[in-house]
Amino acid sequence: MDLVPALQEPLKKVLGPATAKVMAEHLGLHTVGDLLHHYPRRYEERGQLTHLADLPMDEHVTVVAQVADARLHTFASSKAPRGKGQRLEVTITDGSGRLQLVFFGNGVHKPHKELLPGTRAMFAGKVSVFNRRLQLAHPAYELLRGDTEGEETVESWAGALIPLYPATAKLESWKLAKAIQTVLPSAQEAVDPLPDSLREGRGLVSLPEALLKIHRPHTKADIEDARARLKWDEAFVLQVALARRRHAETQLPAVPRKPGRDGLLTAFDDRLPFTLTDGQQKVSREIFDDLATDHPMHRLLQGEVGSGKTLVALRAMLAVVDSGGQAVMLAPTEVLAQQHHRSVVEMMGELAEGGMLGGAEHATKVVLLTGSMGAAARRHALLDLATGEAGIVIGTHALIEDKVQFHDLGLVVVDEQHRFGVEQRDALRGKGKQPPHLLVMTATPIPRTVAMTVFGDLETSVLDQLPAGRSPIASHVVPAADKPHFLARAWERVREEVSGGHQAYVVCPRIGDEDDDPKKKAAQRASPEDDAEKRPPLAVLDVAGQLAEGPLQGLKVEVLHGRMQPDDKDAVMRRFAAGETDVLVATTVIEVGVNVPNATAMVIMDADRFGVSQLHQLRGRVGRGSAPGLCLLVSEMPEASAARQRLNAVASTRDGFELSRIDLEQRREGDVLGQAQSGARTSLRVLAVIEDEEIIAEARQEAAAVVAADPELTGLPGLRTALEALLDEEREQYLEKG
């Protein structure tokens, strides 16, 4: 293995144990290479050399001047009540004018010793005004000893771009800069991970040059060159890791699953009361092609809310049952598992009555398995799984327990991947005699580049067409604080929908039976910037009571939330689905998968407390039938706030992919990639998933070509080294489980 000795050198050897300990504990930096890849967050510009007579306000300047006088004052302050606060005021002159410098607190000691009257130095800082006089607070300075230092030193010091590093209280940016200065010569030995042809073809600078330019740029163009190059490194090495992962998957054995002629799938398609959309047909073809191969499918199915993902997944499951295998669908919650079970049985009709009287010729059994089932029902379900009687199994992660055995597991469908850990997916995959095929579904639209980065080991299919018969949804923001009569009108609209024979949801951010802990309440009140934020979020239990006694009096109002008993939840959902309840006041348990075509209106209380993608998901619960949907986003946030802008964006577009971009731009990648996607995939330093879309897409193509030609990367030792650094053990395991 070609190691890079200089870059593998532990920092404690180079910088001493004390500094190295702080770097390891607080910044996760252990080797010279780690430190060289700790890039500046931004650059402070020392302004160009300026005369004191023409100092611009609020700009960074550098001046060469002589100290006229220096005085140390003591004063009382909240931090130093007994008159121990210290302030050093230094007046400097360059013959054209005078300027005051000021230093406070512990920062006074060094300048008090060094800036004696008569001393000549360069000073750099931002010009501000205090007591109607120009001043520089805490300027950086460099003493000029004698006249030996020519004008060049002054000029180069003045124009310099000063790197500012992500630092900690224990290690200031300038100490990091000093440490990097010490190890910078080792950058010359950095082995380049990019193949020469790729680097030259794209006009990128070499890695040693990029490292020098990012840490010690002379011009802004240097920074651009370095960043362009380092972004490519990150994108390319990550995409090579994912490409190798995809390549390895193609080497695994799997049982090809081809639907029989005139079997279960054909019988199912024949009984569908509508034709599939072009999108559904195209995605189904992609899935069937994958299922027919002798290595496991790994596909991500992204679909807009209501685009018919469940139908596409069900057809894939039926194809596998046709070929003699079993298919399992995993849902993140019991409510959702029950919902999926109901809708699958409904769609299949007598085809779901395998082994029963009246079941159709090709029928199979559709079994539900959740954690809260009674012992007898559970035993029965487990038996159906083990004997192969049940072709289709739907459940929560109760399906992953050791006791659950399958007869011949051929396909795993995971719904709402972002709530489902990688380890869980892995455990389920181990249930097959050979690795089963895997289809991951999400209704949270993911921008293309995030899909390529986070789910880069999965092939992606997108359903962006809504089936015919889906109705438009009108969305409006209801500014409850500025215009209370708008809120009153919102409840009137709900009554109108109900009197027209429809139903409505009211969604609140919390349940309302939490412990009334005064500390929690105080914390909730203490942090926020303005009144709308100061009160706790509205709660289901409170709002339901107020509505039933107030604006929605006389309507049948019920509540649904996550802390109810599973049977109670199911009963509430059944009554709502049957049209017995007019208004369901709920938390986000209804966010995914709940399907009641007769529900046409949704009012989201405190809508500013939800994320953009979540609001889009929630809104997708209405407008699922032939009547148009209505979504009202209620907020007390002021007109100009960022929260209101977010809500305006949601109200103005139905395009989930557009909204996911907005969401990502506001939250940055870390949140979106989520905790579950830990390790390699979020260790992005200079690559921004949204801005660098083109680089990621091109890197994916280049990586696929490199891996296809040389899967072991024997000809690219530098790339192998970079991969090893990216995929240390923990991340390697993570990718293994993917």
XYZ file of C-alpha atoms in Angstrom:
738
model
C 0.000 0.000 0.000
C 1.539 3.310 -0.993
C 1.438 5.406 2.147
C 2.362 9.064 2.209
C 4.780 9.125 5.125
C 5.021 12.908 5.490
C 1.248 13.296 5.567
C 0.764 10.311 7.888
C 3.079 11.900 10.452
C 1.225 12.299 13.794
C 0.769 15.934 14.796
C 2.202 15.383 18.275
C 5.606 14.750 16.696
C 5.435 17.916 14.650
C 3.593 20.384 16.893
C 4.142 18.963 20.359
C 1.759 16.913 22.529
C -0.247 19.809 24.068
C -1.317 21.417 20.760
C -1.837 18.010 19.128
C -4.139 16.926 21.987
C -6.373 19.988 21.553
C -6.480 19.471 17.773
C -7.413 15.811 18.164
C -10.077 16.377 20.824
C -11.733 19.508 19.480
C -11.214 19.361 15.708
C -10.645 15.656 15.022
C -7.228 16.368 13.460
C -4.574 13.698 14.070
C -2.041 13.753 11.232
C -0.230 16.306 9.095
C -2.584 15.330 6.257
C -5.656 16.031 8.425
C -4.317 19.482 9.243
C -3.531 20.301 5.607
C -7.145 19.401 4.756
C -8.492 21.731 7.473
C -9.309 24.534 5.037
C -9.893 28.217 5.854
C -13.558 29.091 6.326
C -13.006 32.515 4.796
C -10.279 35.100 4.268
C -9.803 38.412 5.990
C -8.487 41.001 3.589
C -5.884 43.326 4.927
C -6.885 46.410 3.028
C -4.475 48.086 0.617
C -2.025 50.554 2.107
C -3.841 53.770 3.027
C -2.846 57.193 4.354
C -4.426 58.179 7.648
C -5.850 61.308 6.016
C -8.121 59.303 3.682
C -9.368 56.338 5.693
C -12.627 54.845 4.396
C -15.280 53.904 6.971
C -16.140 50.250 7.626
C -13.392 48.950 5.379
C -10.332 46.870 6.130
C -7.214 48.972 5.846
C -3.512 48.627 6.422
C -1.508 51.667 7.536
C 2.160 52.230 8.242
C 2.532 54.709 11.077
C 4.454 55.689 14.188
C 3.158 55.468 17.749
C 2.676 59.011 19.141
C 1.482 57.968 22.598
C -0.040 55.029 24.515
C -2.169 55.146 27.670
C -3.543 52.343 29.820
C -6.894 53.085 31.514
C -8.671 50.994 34.143
C -12.456 51.039 34.481
C -15.294 49.170 36.182
C -17.540 46.940 34.074
C -19.941 44.036 34.559
C -17.057 41.635 33.934
C -14.634 43.558 36.152
C -16.781 45.288 38.812
C -13.908 46.448 41.018
C -12.354 48.756 38.485
C -10.112 46.026 37.095
C -11.181 46.361 33.455
C -8.299 47.543 31.245
C -8.282 49.543 28.041
C -5.170 50.525 26.104
C -5.496 53.571 23.830
C -2.707 54.132 21.342
C -2.502 57.153 19.038
C -0.575 56.715 15.790
C 0.450 59.185 13.100
C 1.903 58.973 9.617
C 2.385 62.700 9.075
C -0.881 63.046 7.138
C -3.239 62.429 10.046
C -3.769 60.733 13.386
C -5.715 57.605 14.343
C -6.632 55.991 17.617
C -6.161 52.251 18.258
C -7.902 50.549 21.139
C -7.241 47.202 22.877
C -9.303 45.679 25.730
C -9.042 43.053 28.465
C -6.270 40.479 28.219
C -5.487 41.788 24.752
C -3.742 44.855 26.234
C -0.608 43.186 27.621
C 1.357 42.477 24.438
C 0.680 45.844 22.688
C 1.320 47.694 25.979
C 4.831 46.216 26.018
C 5.501 46.583 22.281
C 3.764 49.763 21.091
C 5.969 52.332 22.807
C 6.059 55.948 21.568
C 8.336 56.229 18.540
C 7.784 52.597 17.401
C 7.041 52.196 13.708
C 4.703 49.390 12.607
C 2.093 48.209 10.136
C -1.444 48.094 11.517
C -4.411 46.312 9.903
C -8.065 46.343 10.929
C -11.541 47.631 10.211
C -12.147 51.361 10.530
C -14.972 52.306 12.892
C -16.127 55.469 14.655
C -16.190 55.975 18.427
C -17.004 59.316 20.063
C -16.967 60.865 16.575
C -13.344 59.840 16.089
C -12.017 57.181 13.716
C -10.468 54.184 15.414
C -9.250 50.625 14.851
C -10.282 48.161 17.582
C -7.830 45.308 18.255
C -5.889 45.747 14.998
C -3.339 43.176 13.859
C 0.122 44.716 13.735
C 3.656 43.897 12.661
C 6.593 45.908 14.031
C 9.031 47.395 11.512
C 12.469 47.387 13.065
C 14.796 50.004 11.603
C 14.705 50.975 7.946
C 16.122 47.686 6.696
C 12.685 46.392 5.733
C 11.995 47.706 2.287
C 8.725 48.857 0.845
C 8.183 45.342 -0.571
C 7.578 43.835 2.871
C 5.072 46.551 3.658
C 3.279 46.146 0.320
C 3.060 42.344 0.510
C 1.935 42.381 4.163
C -0.721 44.982 3.396
C -2.370 43.242 0.458
C -2.341 39.779 2.021
C -5.401 37.571 2.297
C -5.426 36.214 5.843
C -6.974 32.753 6.175
C -9.529 32.380 8.991
C -9.957 28.768 10.089
C -12.858 26.953 11.734
C -11.467 27.266 15.269
C -12.437 26.485 18.857
C -12.214 28.441 22.102
C -9.151 26.349 22.951
C -7.392 27.022 19.673
C -7.777 30.378 17.948
C -7.640 30.740 14.191
C -4.228 32.415 14.228
C -2.711 29.512 16.212
C -4.104 27.125 13.624
C -2.638 29.302 10.880
C 0.758 29.099 12.599
C 0.512 25.299 12.919
C -0.433 24.997 9.242
C 2.542 27.214 8.324
C 4.745 24.625 10.093
C 3.381 21.634 8.147
C 2.824 23.374 4.810
C 6.136 22.181 3.260
C 4.803 18.593 3.544
C 2.076 19.517 1.043
C 4.697 18.988 -1.681
C 4.565 15.263 -0.909
C 0.786 14.911 -1.236
C 0.043 12.125 -3.714
C -2.577 13.209 -6.231
C -5.770 11.109 -6.161
C -7.017 12.385 -9.541
C -5.882 10.482 -12.641
C -3.555 12.733 -14.701
C -5.815 12.550 -17.744
C -8.786 13.805 -15.726
C -6.815 16.611 -14.065
C -5.243 17.832 -17.299
C -8.472 17.438 -19.261
C -10.255 19.746 -16.828
C -7.395 22.203 -16.365
C -7.127 21.602 -12.596
C -4.019 22.498 -10.582
C -2.058 19.708 -8.858
C -2.914 18.752 -5.269
C 0.273 20.196 -3.691
C -0.358 23.471 -5.527
C -4.021 23.512 -4.432
C -3.040 22.997 -0.776
C -0.488 25.822 -0.927
C -2.962 28.158 -2.622
C -5.853 27.473 -0.238
C -3.700 28.130 2.854
C -1.445 30.896 1.504
C -3.207 32.631 -1.386
C -1.611 35.699 -2.934
C -4.702 36.649 -4.911
C -8.385 35.798 -5.013
C -7.700 33.840 -8.207
C -5.438 31.530 -6.151
C -8.356 30.751 -3.845
C -10.636 30.029 -6.812
C -8.066 27.667 -8.378
C -7.577 25.822 -5.113
C -11.280 25.475 -4.343
C -12.117 24.288 -7.861
C -9.476 21.581 -7.519
C -10.363 20.503 -3.945
C -14.087 20.303 -4.803
C -13.219 17.870 -7.559
C -11.200 15.767 -5.095
C -14.124 15.510 -2.709
C -16.721 14.810 -5.372
C -14.551 12.339 -7.266
C -13.229 10.302 -4.313
C -16.743 10.022 -2.867
C -18.212 8.995 -6.216
C -15.442 6.407 -6.722
C -16.333 4.905 -3.322
C -19.974 4.703 -4.388
C -19.131 3.419 -7.882
C -17.015 0.634 -6.364
C -19.895 -0.166 -4.069
C -22.273 -0.432 -7.048
C -19.697 -2.535 -8.884
C -19.360 -4.880 -5.894
C -23.146 -5.268 -5.782
C -23.118 -6.448 -9.381
C -20.745 -9.230 -8.284
C -23.159 -10.534 -5.590
C -25.454 -13.413 -6.503
C -29.235 -13.019 -6.412
C -32.111 -15.072 -7.719
C -33.506 -13.480 -10.895
C -37.226 -12.828 -10.399
C -39.225 -12.738 -13.616
C -43.027 -12.514 -13.523
C -44.793 -15.545 -15.005
C -46.913 -15.168 -18.093
C -50.586 -14.816 -17.215
C -49.742 -15.051 -13.528
C -50.540 -12.918 -10.510
C -49.187 -9.676 -12.002
C -51.232 -10.043 -15.195
C -54.361 -10.836 -13.174
C -53.724 -7.749 -11.033
C -53.145 -5.436 -14.027
C -56.356 -6.717 -15.612
C -58.416 -5.652 -12.612
C -56.963 -2.129 -12.350
C -59.750 0.399 -13.059
C -57.289 2.816 -14.754
C -54.230 2.762 -16.984
C -50.766 3.420 -15.560
C -49.193 6.818 -16.279
C -46.218 6.922 -18.673
C -44.005 7.575 -15.653
C -45.315 4.527 -13.783
C -44.776 2.333 -16.839
C -41.233 3.614 -17.376
C -40.236 3.147 -13.705
C -41.865 -0.317 -13.613
C -39.765 -1.326 -16.640
C -36.576 -0.162 -14.898
C -37.508 -2.193 -11.802
C -38.493 -5.336 -13.737
C -35.211 -5.177 -15.714
C -33.290 -5.051 -12.410
C -35.313 -7.892 -10.865
C -34.581 -10.119 -13.858
C -30.792 -9.973 -13.349
C -28.770 -12.379 -11.227
C -27.385 -9.708 -8.901
C -29.413 -7.752 -6.340
C -31.360 -4.686 -7.421
C -30.560 -1.566 -5.395
C -32.978 1.124 -6.472
C -34.268 4.347 -4.946
C -37.798 5.231 -6.046
C -38.490 8.917 -5.543
C -42.001 10.050 -6.113
C -43.920 13.211 -5.619
C -46.617 12.990 -2.981
C -49.463 11.070 -4.596
C -47.587 9.984 -7.725
C -48.545 6.332 -7.214
C -45.321 4.904 -5.751
C -47.216 2.291 -3.724
C -48.793 0.909 -6.892
C -45.396 0.646 -8.617
C -43.924 -1.087 -5.554
C -46.887 -3.474 -5.325
C -46.460 -4.510 -8.981
C -42.781 -5.269 -8.247
C -43.834 -7.359 -5.217
C -46.382 -9.272 -7.319
C -43.729 -9.999 -9.959
C -41.538 -11.563 -7.249
C -44.442 -13.636 -5.846
C -45.123 -14.767 -9.425
C -41.592 -16.108 -9.625
C -42.041 -18.131 -6.408
C -40.463 -15.687 -3.950
C -41.760 -13.556 -1.081
C -41.821 -9.768 -0.885
C -41.805 -7.653 2.238
C -42.710 -3.987 2.691
C -41.312 -2.126 5.694
C -43.089 0.972 7.002
C -41.705 3.384 9.636
C -44.839 3.384 11.881
C -47.670 1.035 12.785
C -50.282 3.492 11.500
C -48.550 3.451 8.143
C -48.071 -0.343 8.084
C -51.785 -0.827 8.760
C -52.639 1.761 6.126
C -50.413 0.039 3.522
C -51.894 -3.347 4.423
C -55.430 -2.018 3.975
C -54.716 -0.328 0.648
C -52.789 -3.344 -0.769
C -55.599 -5.758 0.181
C -58.119 -3.323 -1.314
C -56.187 -2.965 -4.584
C -55.707 -6.756 -4.907
C -59.255 -7.817 -3.961
C -59.693 -11.599 -4.252
C -56.039 -11.876 -5.381
C -55.130 -11.247 -1.715
C -57.176 -14.199 -0.498
C -54.682 -16.990 -1.149
C -55.666 -20.260 0.555
C -59.139 -18.948 1.357
C -62.500 -19.899 -0.056
C -63.324 -17.485 -2.848
C -59.664 -16.604 -3.415
C -58.728 -16.226 -7.077
C -56.648 -18.810 -8.964
C -53.300 -16.998 -8.668
C -54.068 -15.470 -5.264
C -51.517 -15.150 -2.479
C -51.781 -14.251 1.186
C -51.068 -10.672 2.369
C -49.936 -10.697 6.007
C -49.526 -7.791 8.468
C -46.862 -8.062 11.180
C -46.417 -5.314 13.800
C -45.042 -5.153 17.336
C -48.398 -4.664 19.041
C -50.163 -7.727 17.594
C -51.594 -10.290 20.010
C -49.588 -13.503 20.562
C -51.965 -15.767 18.640
C -52.222 -13.507 15.585
C -48.461 -13.091 15.620
C -47.816 -16.848 15.785
C -50.154 -17.338 12.848
C -48.402 -14.613 10.806
C -44.940 -16.033 11.562
C -46.074 -19.471 10.408
C -47.384 -18.039 7.123
C -43.979 -16.378 6.556
C -41.959 -19.507 7.305
C -44.051 -21.822 5.112
C -44.201 -19.391 2.214
C -48.005 -19.281 2.448
C -47.732 -15.472 2.691
C -46.366 -14.060 -0.555
C -46.591 -10.460 0.641
C -45.708 -9.279 4.136
C -46.232 -5.743 5.379
C -44.954 -4.551 8.718
C -42.818 -2.353 10.915
C -39.289 -3.165 12.045
C -40.845 -5.973 14.103
C -40.052 -7.858 10.869
C -36.346 -7.694 11.599
C -36.420 -9.647 14.869
C -34.459 -12.899 15.041
C -37.590 -15.030 15.337
C -38.918 -13.937 11.948
C -38.037 -16.501 9.265
C -38.940 -16.301 5.581
C -39.453 -19.212 3.217
C -37.752 -17.453 0.264
C -37.301 -13.697 0.596
C -36.914 -12.167 -2.859
C -37.631 -8.427 -2.481
C -37.469 -5.874 0.326
C -39.364 -2.598 -0.176
C -38.465 0.091 2.360
C -40.921 2.984 2.671
C -39.598 6.385 3.776
C -35.927 5.439 3.936
C -34.904 8.563 5.861
C -36.588 7.189 8.986
C -35.079 3.793 8.638
C -31.523 3.051 9.775
C -28.977 1.337 7.603
C -28.419 -1.415 10.197
C -32.120 -2.276 10.047
C -32.042 -2.546 6.273
C -28.992 -4.755 6.612
C -30.607 -7.069 9.179
C -33.596 -7.606 6.915
C -31.371 -8.277 3.948
C -29.727 -11.095 5.918
C -33.094 -12.899 6.070
C -32.807 -14.157 2.490
C -30.936 -17.312 1.415
C -29.231 -15.067 -1.105
C -29.270 -11.254 -0.905
C -32.824 -10.120 -1.799
C -33.509 -7.313 -4.251
C -33.984 -3.915 -2.565
C -36.345 -1.067 -3.463
C -36.209 2.044 -1.298
C -39.125 4.504 -1.611
C -39.265 8.113 -0.499
C -41.927 10.752 -0.934
C -39.509 13.438 0.207
C -38.208 14.769 -3.100
C -34.425 14.816 -2.978
C -32.491 17.151 -5.259
C -30.634 15.161 -7.896
C -27.211 15.872 -6.434
C -28.184 14.867 -2.912
C -29.545 11.629 -4.335
C -26.195 11.129 -6.092
C -24.292 11.808 -2.883
C -26.392 10.300 -0.113
C -27.960 7.455 -2.044
C -25.161 7.267 -4.588
C -24.942 3.504 -4.230
C -28.557 3.160 -5.361
C -29.787 3.596 -8.909
C -32.526 6.235 -8.934
C -35.980 6.230 -10.504
C -38.177 9.315 -10.323
C -41.982 9.488 -10.557
C -42.831 13.120 -11.158
C -46.151 12.753 -12.965
C -49.391 12.808 -11.006
C -51.978 10.203 -12.029
C -55.002 11.421 -13.955
C -57.906 12.324 -11.698
C -55.686 13.902 -9.040
C -57.001 17.335 -8.143
C -55.121 20.601 -7.801
C -54.419 21.861 -4.265
C -54.712 25.581 -3.522
C -52.344 26.717 -0.742
C -52.544 29.999 1.167
C -50.683 31.547 4.106
C -53.007 32.728 6.907
C -51.278 35.510 8.909
C -53.087 34.943 12.221
C -51.392 37.787 14.135
C -51.564 40.516 11.444
C -55.065 39.582 10.213
C -57.102 37.618 12.809
C -60.200 37.723 10.559
C -58.275 35.539 8.052
C -58.129 32.778 10.677
C -61.882 33.093 11.331
C -62.412 32.768 7.572
C -60.209 29.628 7.550
C -62.591 27.874 9.975
C -65.548 28.976 7.843
C -63.851 27.347 4.832
C -63.484 24.094 6.821
C -67.234 24.185 7.647
C -68.018 24.783 3.951
C -65.959 21.730 2.915
C -67.716 19.571 5.517
C -71.185 20.802 4.500
C -70.224 19.848 0.926
C -69.799 16.258 2.127
C -66.013 16.365 2.588
C -63.601 16.086 5.549
C -60.677 18.085 6.910
C -57.391 17.712 8.807
C -56.055 20.188 11.374
C -52.338 19.620 12.095
C -50.500 20.865 15.213
C -46.790 20.659 16.110
C -47.226 18.942 19.483
C -49.551 16.619 21.395
C -50.174 18.610 24.585
C -50.023 15.908 27.260
C -46.322 16.508 27.969
C -45.263 17.067 31.581
C -45.832 20.668 32.500
C -42.236 21.121 33.539
C -41.733 24.787 34.521
C -38.052 24.583 33.483
C -39.042 23.471 29.994
C -41.579 26.244 29.791
C -39.012 28.805 30.919
C -36.546 27.496 28.346
C -39.198 27.742 25.674
C -39.857 31.325 26.614
C -36.264 32.405 27.070
C -34.653 31.642 23.733
C -36.773 33.047 20.894
C -36.427 36.332 19.127
C -40.035 37.437 19.005
C -43.495 36.880 20.449
C -44.721 34.297 17.974
C -41.790 32.147 19.032
C -42.139 32.775 22.772
C -45.182 30.650 23.422
C -44.993 26.858 23.215
C -46.185 25.402 19.891
C -49.930 24.755 19.620
C -51.010 21.313 20.802
C -53.496 18.801 19.391
C -55.360 18.271 22.666
C -55.822 22.021 23.310
C -56.748 22.951 19.742
C -59.239 20.066 19.352
C -61.118 21.198 22.469
C -61.158 24.858 21.398
C -62.435 24.008 17.908
C -65.139 21.613 19.111
C -66.511 24.241 21.503
C -65.870 27.214 19.205
C -65.659 27.695 15.438
C -66.317 24.014 14.546
C -69.067 23.418 17.099
C -71.514 20.745 16.001
C -68.988 18.939 13.743
C -67.580 15.533 14.682
C -63.956 16.295 15.772
C -61.467 13.537 16.752
C -57.763 13.511 17.685
C -54.853 11.346 16.488
C -51.282 11.381 17.807
C -48.289 9.112 18.290
C -48.743 8.394 21.995
C -52.173 6.775 21.589
C -52.490 2.979 21.852
C -52.077 1.312 18.424
C -55.641 -0.074 18.480
C -57.057 3.356 19.335
C -55.064 4.969 16.516
C -56.289 2.378 14.069
C -59.895 2.834 15.189
C -59.650 6.630 14.738
C -58.141 6.203 11.244
C -60.834 3.695 10.282
C -63.644 6.048 11.397
C -62.037 8.930 9.487
C -61.521 6.807 6.369
C -65.163 5.651 6.583
C -66.329 9.282 6.678
C -67.729 9.064 10.228
C -65.443 11.877 11.465
C -65.628 15.389 9.965
C -62.375 16.866 11.260
C -59.229 15.027 12.389
C -56.920 17.086 14.648
C -53.533 15.373 14.453
C -49.770 15.633 14.793
C -47.515 14.718 11.864
C -48.404 11.025 12.274
C -50.516 11.652 9.173
C -47.495 12.992 7.269
C -46.819 9.959 5.097
C -48.986 7.407 3.406
C -52.373 8.260 4.941
C -54.873 8.083 2.120
C -58.439 9.388 2.561
C -59.643 10.665 -0.844
C -62.672 12.397 0.723
C -60.475 14.710 2.851
C -60.186 17.956 0.912
C -59.024 20.604 3.427
C -56.040 20.903 5.728
C -55.254 23.665 8.223
C -51.661 23.580 9.539
C -51.348 25.496 12.826
C -47.983 27.168 13.627
C -46.917 26.162 10.119
C -43.605 28.004 10.625
C -42.565 25.276 13.094
C -42.421 22.673 10.295
C -39.764 22.186 7.629
C -40.486 22.895 3.960
C -40.445 19.214 2.939
C -42.667 18.301 5.867
C -45.271 20.911 4.885
C -45.202 19.560 1.328
C -45.711 16.015 2.637
C -48.604 17.065 4.861
C -50.282 18.992 2.071
C -50.152 15.826 -0.052
C -52.780 14.248 2.221
C -55.545 16.356 0.607
C -56.643 16.555 -3.026
C -56.288 12.768 -3.361
C -59.776 12.338 -4.833
C -61.662 14.109 -7.586
C -62.509 17.252 -5.531
C -59.944 20.095 -5.387
C -57.822 20.340 -2.222
C -57.209 23.322 0.050
C -54.204 23.804 2.362
C -54.078 26.758 4.799
C -50.735 27.548 6.479
C -51.454 29.423 9.716
C -48.613 31.460 11.228
C -48.131 34.321 13.672
C -44.679 35.153 12.347
C -44.231 38.705 11.010
C -44.423 39.420 7.273
C -40.691 40.074 6.824
C -39.409 37.024 8.728
C -37.513 34.170 7.052
C -40.168 31.775 8.381
C -42.897 33.597 6.468
C -40.778 33.569 3.319
C -40.485 29.790 3.653
C -44.264 29.491 3.943
C -44.761 31.761 0.916
C -42.474 29.448 -1.063
C -44.543 26.400 -0.082
C -47.782 28.190 -0.980
C -46.441 29.286 -4.353
C -45.334 25.925 -5.811
C -46.477 22.303 -5.871
C -43.122 21.107 -7.208
C -41.555 19.050 -4.431
C -38.140 19.033 -6.113
C -38.121 22.834 -6.261
C -39.140 22.983 -2.582
C -36.449 20.505 -1.586
C -33.861 22.801 -3.158
C -35.208 25.758 -1.160
C -35.187 23.618 1.973
C -31.620 22.512 1.396
C -30.352 26.008 0.629
C -31.791 27.190 3.939
C -30.671 24.302 6.099
C -27.325 23.393 4.492
C -26.429 19.806 3.729
C -25.670 18.410 7.166
C -29.260 18.430 8.339
C -30.639 17.056 5.141
C -28.198 14.217 4.897
C -29.315 13.510 8.448
C -27.723 11.662 11.282
C -28.280 8.263 9.729
C -26.152 9.187 6.758
C -23.124 9.652 8.965
C -19.485 9.292 8.135
C -18.107 9.657 4.678
C -21.148 11.157 3.131
C -21.332 14.282 5.210
C -17.610 14.947 5.529
C -17.863 17.525 2.776
C -15.494 20.420 3.349
C -15.582 22.578 0.235
C -18.256 20.828 -1.801
C -21.755 22.305 -1.542
C -24.329 19.791 -2.692
C -26.625 22.328 -4.349
C -24.147 24.811 -5.858
C -21.796 22.155 -7.206
C -24.419 20.100 -8.986
C -22.438 19.943 -12.231
C -19.205 18.846 -10.554
C -20.995 16.006 -8.733
C -22.750 14.819 -11.889
C -19.500 14.898 -13.907
C -17.544 13.243 -11.084
C -20.078 10.426 -11.001
C -19.565 9.756 -14.714
C -15.768 9.913 -14.459
C -15.806 7.642 -11.379
C -17.983 5.045 -13.098
C -15.584 4.973 -16.063
C -12.488 4.643 -13.841
C -14.022 1.815 -11.779
C -15.302 -0.039 -14.852
C -11.784 -0.002 -16.330
C -9.925 -0.837 -13.093
C -12.193 -1.935 -10.189
C -9.248 -2.482 -7.827
C -7.640 0.860 -8.821
C -4.284 -0.888 -9.202
C -3.016 1.796 -11.542
C -4.034 4.686 -9.251
C -2.175 4.427 -5.925
C -2.964 8.043 -5.023
C -6.684 7.431 -5.433
C -6.471 4.261 -3.330
C -4.777 6.223 -0.537
C -7.461 8.930 -0.652
C -10.192 6.260 -0.546
C -8.621 4.616 2.482
C -8.619 7.958 4.263
C -12.269 8.534 3.366
C -13.399 5.029 4.228
C -11.861 4.407 7.593
C -13.338 1.415 9.362
C -16.572 2.927 10.654
C -17.441 4.473 7.315
C -16.463 1.338 5.471
C -18.969 -0.599 7.590
C -21.557 2.061 6.964
C -21.119 1.814 3.214
C -21.088 -1.980 3.442
C -24.559 -1.832 4.941
C -25.710 0.943 2.605
